[in-house]
CSV table of C-alpha atoms in Angstrom, one decimal:
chain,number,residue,atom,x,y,z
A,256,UNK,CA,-133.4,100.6,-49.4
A,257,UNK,CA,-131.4,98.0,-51.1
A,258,UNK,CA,-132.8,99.2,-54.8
A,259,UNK,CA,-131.3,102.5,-53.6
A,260,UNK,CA,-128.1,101.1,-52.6
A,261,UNK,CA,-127.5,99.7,-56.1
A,262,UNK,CA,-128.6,102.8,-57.8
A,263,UNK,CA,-125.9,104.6,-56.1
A,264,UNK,CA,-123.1,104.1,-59.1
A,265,UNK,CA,-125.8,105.7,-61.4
A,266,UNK,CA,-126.7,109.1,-59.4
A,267,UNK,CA,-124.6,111.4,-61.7
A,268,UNK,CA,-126.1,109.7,-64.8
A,269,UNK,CA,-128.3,112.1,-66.4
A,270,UNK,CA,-128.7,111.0,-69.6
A,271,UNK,CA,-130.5,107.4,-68.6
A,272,UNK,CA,-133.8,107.9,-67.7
A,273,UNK,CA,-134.5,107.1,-64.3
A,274,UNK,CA,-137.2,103.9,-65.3
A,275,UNK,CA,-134.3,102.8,-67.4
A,276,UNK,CA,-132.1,103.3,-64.7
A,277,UNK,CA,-134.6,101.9,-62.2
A,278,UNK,CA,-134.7,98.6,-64.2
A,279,UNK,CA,-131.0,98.1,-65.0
A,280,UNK,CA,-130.8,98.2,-60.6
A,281,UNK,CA,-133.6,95.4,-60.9
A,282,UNK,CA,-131.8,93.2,-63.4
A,283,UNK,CA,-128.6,93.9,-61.4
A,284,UNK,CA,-130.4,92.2,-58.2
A,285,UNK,CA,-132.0,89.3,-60.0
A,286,UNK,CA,-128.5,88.5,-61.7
A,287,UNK,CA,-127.0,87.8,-58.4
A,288,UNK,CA,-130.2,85.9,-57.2
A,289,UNK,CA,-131.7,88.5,-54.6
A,290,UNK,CA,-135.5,87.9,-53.8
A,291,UNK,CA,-137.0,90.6,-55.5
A,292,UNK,CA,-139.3,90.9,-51.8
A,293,UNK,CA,-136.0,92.1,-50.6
A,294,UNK,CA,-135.4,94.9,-53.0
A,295,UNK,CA,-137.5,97.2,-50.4
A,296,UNK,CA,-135.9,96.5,-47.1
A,297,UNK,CA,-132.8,98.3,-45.5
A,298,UNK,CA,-129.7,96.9,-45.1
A,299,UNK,CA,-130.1,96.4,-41.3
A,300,UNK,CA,-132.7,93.7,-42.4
A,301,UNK,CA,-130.4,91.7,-44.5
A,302,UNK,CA,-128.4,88.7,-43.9
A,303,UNK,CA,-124.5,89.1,-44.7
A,304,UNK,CA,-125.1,86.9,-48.3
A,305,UNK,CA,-127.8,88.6,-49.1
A,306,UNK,CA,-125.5,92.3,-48.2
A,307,UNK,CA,-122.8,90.9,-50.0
A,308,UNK,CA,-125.1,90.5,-52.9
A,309,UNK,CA,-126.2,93.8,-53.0
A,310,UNK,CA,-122.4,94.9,-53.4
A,311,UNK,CA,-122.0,92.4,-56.0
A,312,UNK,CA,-125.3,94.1,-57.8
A,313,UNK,CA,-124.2,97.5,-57.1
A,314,UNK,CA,-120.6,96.5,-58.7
A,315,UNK,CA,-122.7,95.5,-61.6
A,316,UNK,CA,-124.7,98.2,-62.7
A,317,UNK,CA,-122.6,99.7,-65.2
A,318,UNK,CA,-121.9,96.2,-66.7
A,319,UNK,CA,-118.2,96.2,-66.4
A,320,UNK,CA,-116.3,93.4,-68.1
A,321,UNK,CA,-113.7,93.3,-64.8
A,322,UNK,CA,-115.0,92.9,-61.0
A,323,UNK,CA,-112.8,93.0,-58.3
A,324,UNK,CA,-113.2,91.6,-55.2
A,325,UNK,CA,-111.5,91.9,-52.1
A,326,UNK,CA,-112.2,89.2,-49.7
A,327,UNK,CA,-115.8,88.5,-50.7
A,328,UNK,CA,-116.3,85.7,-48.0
A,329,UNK,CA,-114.0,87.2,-45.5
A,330,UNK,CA,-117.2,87.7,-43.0
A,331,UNK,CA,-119.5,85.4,-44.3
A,332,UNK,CA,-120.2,81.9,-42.7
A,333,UNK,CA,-119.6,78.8,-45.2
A,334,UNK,CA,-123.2,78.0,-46.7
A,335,UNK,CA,-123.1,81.7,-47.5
A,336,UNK,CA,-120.1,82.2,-48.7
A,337,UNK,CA,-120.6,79.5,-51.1
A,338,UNK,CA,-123.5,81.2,-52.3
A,339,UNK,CA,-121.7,84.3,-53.1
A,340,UNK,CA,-118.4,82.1,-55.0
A,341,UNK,CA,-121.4,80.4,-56.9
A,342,UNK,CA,-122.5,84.1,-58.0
A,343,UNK,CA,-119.3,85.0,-59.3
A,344,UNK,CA,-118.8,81.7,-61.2
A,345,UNK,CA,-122.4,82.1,-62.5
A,346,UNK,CA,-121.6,86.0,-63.7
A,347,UNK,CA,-118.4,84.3,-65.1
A,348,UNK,CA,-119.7,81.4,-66.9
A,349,UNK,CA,-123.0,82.7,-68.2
A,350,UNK,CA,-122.1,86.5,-68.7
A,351,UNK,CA,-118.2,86.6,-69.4
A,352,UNK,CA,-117.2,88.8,-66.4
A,353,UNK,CA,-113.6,88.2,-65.5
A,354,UNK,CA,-113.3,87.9,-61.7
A,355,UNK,CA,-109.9,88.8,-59.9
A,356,UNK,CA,-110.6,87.9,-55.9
A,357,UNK,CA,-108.2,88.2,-53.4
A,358,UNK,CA,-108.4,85.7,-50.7
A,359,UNK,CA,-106.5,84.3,-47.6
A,360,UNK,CA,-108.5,81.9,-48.0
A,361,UNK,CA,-107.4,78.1,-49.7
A,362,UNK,CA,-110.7,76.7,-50.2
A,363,UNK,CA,-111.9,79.9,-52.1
A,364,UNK,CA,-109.2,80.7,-53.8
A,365,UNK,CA,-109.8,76.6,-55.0
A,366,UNK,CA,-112.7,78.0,-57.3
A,367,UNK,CA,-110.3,79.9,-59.6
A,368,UNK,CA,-108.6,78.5,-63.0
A,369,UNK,CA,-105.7,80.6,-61.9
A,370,UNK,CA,-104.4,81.4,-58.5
A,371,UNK,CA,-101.3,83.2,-58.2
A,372,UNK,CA,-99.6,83.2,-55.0
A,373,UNK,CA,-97.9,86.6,-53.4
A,374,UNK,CA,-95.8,87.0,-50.1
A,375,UNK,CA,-94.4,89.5,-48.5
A,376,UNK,CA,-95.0,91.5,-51.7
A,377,UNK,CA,-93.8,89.2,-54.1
A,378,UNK,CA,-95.3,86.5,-56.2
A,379,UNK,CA,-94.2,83.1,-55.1
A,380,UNK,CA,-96.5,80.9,-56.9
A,381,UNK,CA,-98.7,80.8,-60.2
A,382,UNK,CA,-100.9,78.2,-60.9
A,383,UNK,CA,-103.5,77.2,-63.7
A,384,UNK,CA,-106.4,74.8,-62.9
A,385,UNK,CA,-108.5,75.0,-59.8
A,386,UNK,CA,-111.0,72.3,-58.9
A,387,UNK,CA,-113.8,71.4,-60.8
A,388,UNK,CA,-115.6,74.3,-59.9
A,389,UNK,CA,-113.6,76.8,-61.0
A,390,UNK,CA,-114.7,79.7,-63.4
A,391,UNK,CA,-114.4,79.5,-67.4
A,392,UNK,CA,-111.2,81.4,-69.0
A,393,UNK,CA,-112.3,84.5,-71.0
């Protein structure tokens, strides 16, 4: 089940007890907006936001102050993926998790205060200031 997916990072954690673990998987899923009636199903039932979601949540559960993400709309249709860049600027804003994303992407990459460019290996561009919805500076 999806509540199972997200305890996955917290399997060799014996010193949490597993209600505490149990509800620190909950808060995970309600940070990143998943309807708790989804908690239950299996990842076959989900929509790709809603799967990308759950990795967000599972990314989450040991509340680290970094998240990296590796093209985090690369599959996901527009409406979504603007569901999941408004997730990471709301874990940004509200909870002070810096956010590195790689994208190929212009219009995601757009959200950022900072985007720096690479090719072929190299950094070609750095640049402060996305659009107006880009994520707070830590």
């Amino acid at each position: 089940t999806v509540l199972r997916n997200v305890l996955v990072p917290l399997i060799y954690d014996n010193e949490t007890p597993k209600d505490e673990r149990r509800q620190k998987a909950e808060k995970a899923l309600a940070s990143v907006g998943l309807e708790r009636e989804r908690w239950h199903h299996l990842s076959n039932q989900l929509s790709g936001g809603q799967m990308q979601r759950v990795a967000i949540a599972r990314a989450l559960i040991n509340e680290p102050d970094l998240i990296l993400a590796d093209e985090p709309t690369g599959n996901l249709d527009s409406k979504t993926g603007d569901i999941v860049l408004e997730t990471f600027k709301k874990l940004n804003q509200e909870k002070g998790h810096t956010i590195i994303l790689i994208t190929h992407e212009r219009y995601v990459a757009e959200h950022a205060d900072r985007i720096i460019e690479i090719k072929d290996g190299r950094i070609v561009a750095d640049k402060s200031g996305g659009n107006e919805k880009g994520m707070k500076e830590k």
